[in-house]
Amino acid sequence: MSTARFNPIIDLSKSPHARLQPVPASAVELSDTFWEPRRHINREATITSQFQKLEESGCFDNFRRAIGRKQGDFRGPVFMDSDVYKWLEAASSTLATHPTPELEAMVETAIELIEAAQQPDGYLNTHFMFDKAKDRWRNLRDDHEMYCAGHFIQAAVAHHRATGSPRLLKVAQGVADNICATFGPIEQGKKLGTCGHPEIEMALVELYRATSEKRYLDEALFLVDMRGQNPSVCYEGQPLGLGGRYYQDHVPYRQLEEVTGHAVRMLYLAAGATDIVLETGEEALREALDKQWDNMTSKRLYITGGLGARYEGEAFGKNYELPNERAYTETCAAIASVMWNLRLLNLQPQEHYADLLEHTLYNAVLPGLSLDGAHYYYQNPLTDDGTHRRRAWFGCACCPPNVARLLAQLPGYFYSVSNQDVWVHLYAAGTLKTTLKNGQSVEFKTTTNYPWDGTVEIELASGGKFGLFLRVPGWSAAGATLLINGEAFTGEILPGTYVELNREWQAGDKVTLQIPMPVRRIFCHPYVADNLHRVALQRGPILYAIESTDVSVDVRNLVLPATADIEATPRPDLLGGVVVLSGSAITSNDSETSPLYGYSRSPQLEGDPVDFTAIPYYAWANRDASPMQVWLREM
Amino acid sequence: MSTARFNPIIDLSKSPHARLQPVPASAVELSDTFWEPRRHINREATITSQFQKLEESGCFDNFRRAIGRKQGDFRGPVFMDSDVYKWLEAASSTLATHPTPELEAMVETAIELIEAAQQPDGYLNTHFMFDKAKDRWRNLRDDHEMYCAGHFIQAAVAHHRATGSPRLLKVAQGVADNICATFGPIEQGKKLGTCGHPEIEMALVELYRATSEKRYLDEALFLVDMRGQNPSVCYEGQPLGLGGRYYQDHVPYRQLEEVTGHAVRMLYLAAGATDIVLETGEEALREALDKQWDNMTSKRLYITGGLGARYEGEAFGKNYELPNERAYTETCAAIASVMWNLRLLNLQPQEHYADLLEHTLYNAVLPGLSLDGAHYYYQNPLTDDGTHRRRAWFGCACCPPNVARLLAQLPGYFYSVSNQDVWVHLYAAGTLKTTLKNGQSVEFKTTTNYPWDGTVEIELASGGKFGLFLRVPGWSAAGATLLINGEAFTGEILPGTYVELNREWQAGDKVTLQIPMPVRRIFCHPYVADNLHRVALQRGPILYAIESTDVSVDVRNLVLPATADIEATPRPDLLGGVVVLSGSAITSNDSETSPLYGYSRSPQLEGDPVDFTAIPYYAWANRDASPMQVWLREM
């Protein structure tokens, strides 16, 4: 069931510098066999089970304690409230498209607690109550108060858009007004400060979009401007210097030309700064963002789309520092990257943003969730000995509700519109029913078996004059073809572009895009130490991995000849239905005979052939534990 | 100046299960141009400057505060006292061989503070004073009280051996008796407990050796036995489970078959457990130690001898997890490995222990110290972009005084004796003058330019019947020769053994061992991700590295052909006098043209020849900053 509510992930309908705007999630119906079954599990199982986890882990009790309904100590980390808010955003976004009485009741439970916990001055944080109330806004570096506020505001805006109710939006304005009244230019009698964990920036801009109150946009810009002051304004006037890198507080933001420090903080901040550019068009900020994105994608991005190379600090490493086994690649960082790329894509519609967004969804966000929708990864290594398994919950449970909200909002990522065009970024079977800014309504149905097959058929349900921009993925080989009502399109169809079809459409018109999906070998820059003489396999948007379960040898001893044929085969029975890659590799037994260090080169490869089957990386660790590898030895 | 004091690093003279015992450091005079100049700097500059650092950083003030001579807060980490103790051990060991009034005055300053700070019950820790006194022995997991006590006891024993004074030994017995009275079997009315940071075990066994009070040995064994209880006895009865791995508290110690967790903790513990075996001969403990050593050397050891792959937790990684750039390889862990291998070598004299000891000294301990003796590394990466530089001191300053005490005690590592034999483990120009257990005196002079040249001449100053065991290093190629008074020795001289010369020696007898020192290429096990298709260079005991300063290209683009000739050249002018390796490699420009990820293999290597000069790894980062690499790309 779909409602007509206006519930885009971000509302760019009035943003002066947005070239495009995402359509509301409710304008999109997915009926595909890839995403929609996952969204079904998300609605039917994940969101409910997470509600129970919030109860079990003490998140809700923290609210009850704050409002005097419960005794005892605050439970969990200082940012515990944010778990409730991310869940609430997931649940609210689900209410927009699939409301049920049960879900409404759960949401009501949360809302009632939140409303009651808000202080008279608008402040809202269940940790800083009672004896801790004196510590409010004292340690901005570590205490995550604006971070929690930001997640709440995002949830409130989502709830407002989903239901039309003003309740949570009112609370959110109180929270935001309290921040605006507390932090700002000294000339206005306010304090300097910004949060150690960015997140509030995106939220304040979205609240501005929802309310048209410009003070929220100004405050977001102020909070970005406060970064990189030395001494730091987020921690007692201490100079953080390079130690501030973790917090993106070592240089003023416009001078930050790399992605660095804690990955989720970095990426939420970049997304928030992009939101500001969408409203202000500020060139200096846009330039910094471009440099950060270039640094990320050319030096610090995993082949999965994952981000954050280091366990220590959950952080980006140096250029080319991309270890596979100790990849941190927090699921939340991948989600943050999707959020950032959505904003960039609507700011300046370039296909490489959509490429990264899609790639990250399939290969960096999705591995964070088990096929049963009830177990999660926080870290997503690219090779493992079989010991790293998904868990039902975490002490720091940021990732699970983040995955839930992304899946709930996923349809909103598929399409953007402009004044007279509709842009198709992602492909899945389903329908779109929306209206362009010029008033032209657009309705079409997509038929495809994407991501397993590259043929996408779009059939228009109504006519009109508008441009249809179809994404030709960067991963596609040359040779994509396009038919309009069975006739070949004669323009260029280049990988890594949008093909523009601009005409007076008739109801029943059919556009058929055929994107070849050969198996592609991917090679890595030689400075990435782990990947020298290694190869990864991709087909369509899906990155592959080999689990030792599927080969007769330890996958570390498998060597893929450059000439090996690799076949793609649908396996509807396997792992929820996948296309596997298979072929013949050779085994090396140098691992058995080599000492840790020796004076002679490893013996020649044995050459015994071994059959292998590679599965989508996102599906790894859903069977019995066994070693897994994305990057395969190559010869 | 040398005294006749009996000051071995560890006193195994009465240890029933020691096959060998180290000679006193004072029995050894080094006159070489490698170690002795470093020891000179250590005596003349390092120990004095560290004394000042202890003053500046507040270490001594913590003592003054504890005894009421100073107001203010305790400064530094909870284990701050241990910096004083390690320095005091270094200074005391220096007093044994090179006493000066200035050094004696510095030592007196420390002793007087320590004596005054000891509590009536023997307890000694300047952190747990005043309002913190209530927390004594409460959080054994984190509070490092026995760790500090252990370092103090080691210092006290060293001071006693150096000076004959009973002062500090008396304080040490009070400290140890307090621990013995507090922790022990419940039946004896004591508490169960053990320290989160091992160190006390070695110290208690050494105190037992110094005093013959068996309760100290029993206590050391008790503290080892307490590990791996679940719930943990070192933290409020909490089950640490796998989280206890960091503290070596996840399994009982005799079931620990790998080196794991915090590297320094692991290795101090292993050294302490080996001390226990030297006294008790316990087979189960010895078997666990053998397994740990095997795991370390076959799976978790850097080519430098460095230990500890992970920044997070300063810890060992999994098998084959040995990243080069993010190698943690704490200098203290290398020192701990030297200490452990000394104990193993005297327990069961096998050449591989001496190999690792020597290799670690040159290539893992020494890089921790700058050539000027005043700057230190805490972490010792195997490749670096030129940003990781030595520092004058650290907030957690465990490494600097640890290096100082090792250099002060270094002569004691060179030789061991048994009833009728003398064993030569390390080579350097100098003299040995000692007595075997059977009363036979041994005196000889060594002439060599080791480690740059493999010819070692030993000339006996007195005669007698004894066995002379000369180490034939594991790194030596076949072809070592040995002359006795100019005549060829006809027995086998195999790399990785001790050659035994057993005869009635005459004063003036000359033994000449000629160990070939070709440049050797070292290859790594294929499971070490960073080192696939890479090669390292070694000559004699010295591991080499290339700094970009010495080549005309970024060292990451240098590819060493398997057939390249490599020449060794003495460079007395360079880096304090080294032998460099040089030759011609080729450059690769694939780094310029390759994207981070691409669909085509990196272009063919360009093949432009480039001359390179490799320097000893220990000497890196003593010139202008530039990228450095130990493991070179190979083709």
mmCIF file of C-alpha atoms in Angstrom, chain A residues 296-304 310-312 318-326 384-388 474-476 520-535 538 554 556-557 561-562 588 590-602 631 633-635, chain B residues 296-304 310-312 318-326 384-388 474-476 520-535 538 554 556-557 561-562 588 590-602 631 633-635:
data_model
loop_
_atom_site.group_PDB
_atom_site.id
_atom_site.type_symbol
_atom_site.label_atom_id
_atom_site.label_comp_id
_atom_site.label_asym_id
_atom_site.label_seq_id
_atom_site.Cartn_x
_atom_site.Cartn_y
_atom_site.Cartn_z
ATOM 1 C CA MET A 296 38.233 9.090 -0.997
ATOM 2 C CA THR A 297 37.546 7.449 -4.317
ATOM 3 C CA SER A 298 41.083 7.518 -5.662
ATOM 4 C CA LYS A 299 42.991 6.567 -2.494
ATOM 5 C CA ARG A 300 40.890 5.429 0.456
ATOM 6 C CA LEU A 301 37.950 3.414 -0.830
ATOM 7 C CA TYR A 302 37.656 -0.340 -0.574
ATOM 8 C CA ILE A 303 36.633 -2.269 -3.661
ATOM 9 C CA THR A 304 33.443 -3.077 -1.761
ATOM 10 C CA ARG A 310 41.597 1.219 10.692
ATOM 11 C CA TYR A 311 40.205 -0.414 13.768
ATOM 12 C CA GLU A 312 41.893 2.185 15.945
ATOM 13 C CA LYS A 318 46.538 7.019 4.835
ATOM 14 C CA ASN A 319 46.360 6.935 1.066
ATOM 15 C CA TYR A 320 46.361 3.361 -0.232
ATOM 16 C CA GLU A 321 46.125 1.956 3.306
ATOM 17 C CA LEU A 322 43.458 -0.642 2.656
ATOM 18 C CA PRO A 323 44.143 -3.866 4.555
ATOM 19 C CA ASN A 324 41.705 -6.641 3.730
ATOM 20 C CA GLU A 325 41.532 -8.751 6.859
ATOM 21 C CA ARG A 326 41.593 -5.821 9.271
ATOM 22 C CA ASP A 384 38.443 -13.657 6.901
ATOM 23 C CA ASP A 385 39.431 -16.965 8.398
ATOM 24 C CA GLY A 386 35.864 -17.861 9.222
ATOM 25 C CA THR A 387 35.730 -16.373 12.701
ATOM 26 C CA HIS A 388 34.090 -13.024 11.974
ATOM 27 C CA GLY A 474 30.336 2.737 -15.060
ATOM 28 C CA TRP A 475 30.865 -0.964 -14.530
ATOM 29 C CA SER A 476 29.221 -1.871 -17.813
ATOM 30 C CA ARG A 520 34.927 -8.439 -14.992
ATOM 31 C CA ARG A 521 38.320 -8.829 -13.426
ATOM 32 C CA ILE A 522 39.289 -5.885 -11.252
ATOM 33 C CA PHE A 523 42.873 -4.914 -10.519
ATOM 34 C CA CYS A 524 44.155 -2.639 -7.834
ATOM 35 C CA HIS A 525 46.671 0.172 -7.683
ATOM 36 C CA PRO A 526 50.115 -1.248 -6.883
ATOM 37 C CA TYR A 527 50.492 0.878 -3.759
ATOM 38 C CA VAL A 528 47.766 -1.060 -1.984
ATOM 39 C CA ALA A 529 50.039 -3.553 -0.287
ATOM 40 C CA ASP A 530 47.504 -6.317 0.188
ATOM 41 C CA ASN A 531 46.371 -6.466 -3.418
ATOM 42 C CA LEU A 532 49.574 -6.739 -5.385
ATOM 43 C CA HIS A 533 49.194 -9.612 -7.852
ATOM 44 C CA ARG A 534 45.592 -10.101 -6.881
ATOM 45 C CA VAL A 535 42.329 -9.861 -8.738
ATOM 46 C CA GLN A 538 32.547 -8.406 -10.406
ATOM 47 C CA ASP A 554 41.810 -23.290 1.492
ATOM 48 C CA ARG A 556 44.203 -18.669 0.273
ATOM 49 C CA ASN A 557 45.864 -21.347 -1.861
ATOM 50 C CA PRO A 561 45.035 -17.794 -13.999
ATOM 51 C CA ALA A 562 44.586 -14.671 -16.083
ATOM 52 C CA SER A 588 49.371 -23.534 -4.875
ATOM 53 C CA ASP A 590 53.644 -23.103 -1.355
ATOM 54 C CA SER A 591 51.849 -22.322 1.863
ATOM 55 C CA GLU A 592 52.583 -25.788 3.183
ATOM 56 C CA THR A 593 56.250 -25.820 2.377
ATOM 57 C CA SER A 594 57.220 -22.219 2.978
ATOM 58 C CA PRO A 595 58.591 -21.067 6.291
ATOM 59 C CA LEU A 596 57.499 -17.673 7.541
ATOM 60 C CA TYR A 597 60.763 -16.325 6.135
ATOM 61 C CA GLY A 598 63.084 -18.239 3.895
ATOM 62 C CA TYR A 599 66.103 -17.741 1.713
ATOM 63 C CA SER A 600 64.568 -19.292 -1.355
ATOM 64 C CA ARG A 601 61.613 -18.163 -3.333
ATOM 65 C CA SER A 602 58.412 -20.107 -2.810
ATOM 66 C CA TRP A 631 40.955 -10.500 -3.632
ATOM 67 C CA ARG A 633 45.862 -14.543 -5.973
ATOM 68 C CA GLU A 634 46.427 -14.214 -9.650
ATOM 69 C CA MET A 635 48.923 -15.456 -12.158
ATOM 70 C CA MET B 296 55.419 -16.642 17.387
ATOM 71 C CA THR B 297 58.310 -17.514 15.123
ATOM 72 C CA SER B 298 56.348 -19.370 12.470
ATOM 73 C CA LYS B 299 53.294 -17.119 12.231
ATOM 74 C CA ARG B 300 53.485 -13.813 14.097
ATOM 75 C CA LEU B 301 57.017 -12.463 13.869
ATOM 76 C CA TYR B 302 58.085 -9.587 11.678
ATOM 77 C CA ILE B 303 61.178 -10.005 9.546
ATOM 78 C CA THR B 304 62.734 -7.356 11.773
ATOM 79 C CA ARG B 310 48.081 -4.287 15.716
ATOM 80 C CA TYR B 311 47.781 -0.718 16.903
ATOM 81 C CA GLU B 312 44.540 -1.531 18.663
ATOM 82 C CA LYS B 318 46.172 -13.504 13.925
ATOM 83 C CA ASN B 319 48.522 -15.906 12.195
ATOM 84 C CA TYR B 320 50.237 -14.251 9.223
ATOM 85 C CA GLU B 321 48.712 -10.873 10.090
ATOM 86 C CA LEU B 322 51.827 -8.759 9.620
ATOM 87 C CA PRO B 323 51.041 -5.432 7.982
ATOM 88 C CA ASN B 324 54.127 -3.383 7.189
ATOM 89 C CA GLU B 325 52.991 0.215 7.375
ATOM 90 C CA ARG B 326 50.758 -0.262 10.388
ATOM 91 C CA ASP B 384 56.624 4.491 5.963
ATOM 92 C CA ASP B 385 55.840 7.549 3.890
ATOM 93 C CA GLY B 386 58.321 9.678 5.764
ATOM 94 C CA THR B 387 56.014 10.961 8.470
ATOM 95 C CA HIS B 388 56.832 8.556 11.291
ATOM 96 C CA GLY B 474 71.343 -19.425 11.162
ATOM 97 C CA TRP B 475 71.592 -16.610 8.643
ATOM 98 C CA SER B 476 75.032 -17.721 7.451
ATOM 99 C CA ARG B 520 70.738 -12.735 1.129
ATOM 100 C CA ARG B 521 67.302 -12.306 -0.369
ATOM 101 C CA ILE B 522 64.512 -13.191 2.035
ATOM 102 C CA PHE B 523 61.091 -14.329 0.935
ATOM 103 C CA CYS B 524 57.935 -14.477 2.946
ATOM 104 C CA HIS B 525 55.189 -17.026 3.405
ATOM 105 C CA PRO B 526 52.432 -16.397 0.839
ATOM 106 C CA TYR B 527 49.776 -15.929 3.496
ATOM 107 C CA VAL B 528 51.344 -12.670 4.639
ATOM 108 C CA ALA B 529 49.235 -10.395 2.491
ATOM 109 C CA ASP B 530 51.643 -7.471 2.352
ATOM 110 C CA ASN B 531 54.654 -9.447 1.214
ATOM 111 C CA LEU B 532 53.416 -11.397 -1.769
ATOM 112 C CA HIS B 533 55.905 -10.924 -4.604
ATOM 113 C CA ARG B 534 58.231 -8.984 -2.374
ATOM 114 C CA VAL B 535 61.760 -9.533 -1.182
ATOM 115 C CA GLN B 538 69.873 -9.089 4.691
ATOM 116 C CA ASP B 554 59.709 6.801 -4.928
ATOM 117 C CA ARG B 556 57.376 2.130 -3.823
ATOM 118 C CA ASN B 557 58.027 2.172 -7.578
ATOM 119 C CA PRO B 561 64.833 -8.139 -10.483
ATOM 120 C CA ALA B 562 65.583 -11.596 -9.138
ATOM 121 C CA SER B 588 57.680 0.793 -12.484
ATOM 122 C CA ASP B 590 52.216 1.673 -13.043
ATOM 123 C CA SER B 591 51.518 3.751 -9.969
ATOM 124 C CA GLU B 592 51.088 6.856 -12.060
ATOM 125 C CA THR B 593 48.760 5.383 -14.604
ATOM 126 C CA SER B 594 46.729 2.999 -12.504
ATOM 127 C CA PRO B 595 43.443 4.018 -10.997
ATOM 128 C CA LEU B 596 42.642 2.745 -7.520
ATOM 129 C CA TYR B 597 40.610 0.023 -9.202
ATOM 130 C CA GLY B 598 40.619 -0.726 -12.880
ATOM 131 C CA TYR B 599 39.437 -3.304 -15.341
ATOM 132 C CA SER B 600 42.804 -3.842 -16.904
ATOM 133 C CA ARG B 601 45.937 -5.181 -15.347
ATOM 134 C CA SER B 602 48.604 -2.615 -14.499
ATOM 135 C CA TRP B 631 60.006 -5.335 1.623
ATOM 136 C CA ARG B 633 58.652 -5.327 -5.017
ATOM 137 C CA GLU B 634 60.276 -8.136 -6.870
ATOM 138 C CA MET B 635 60.138 -9.563 -10.322
#
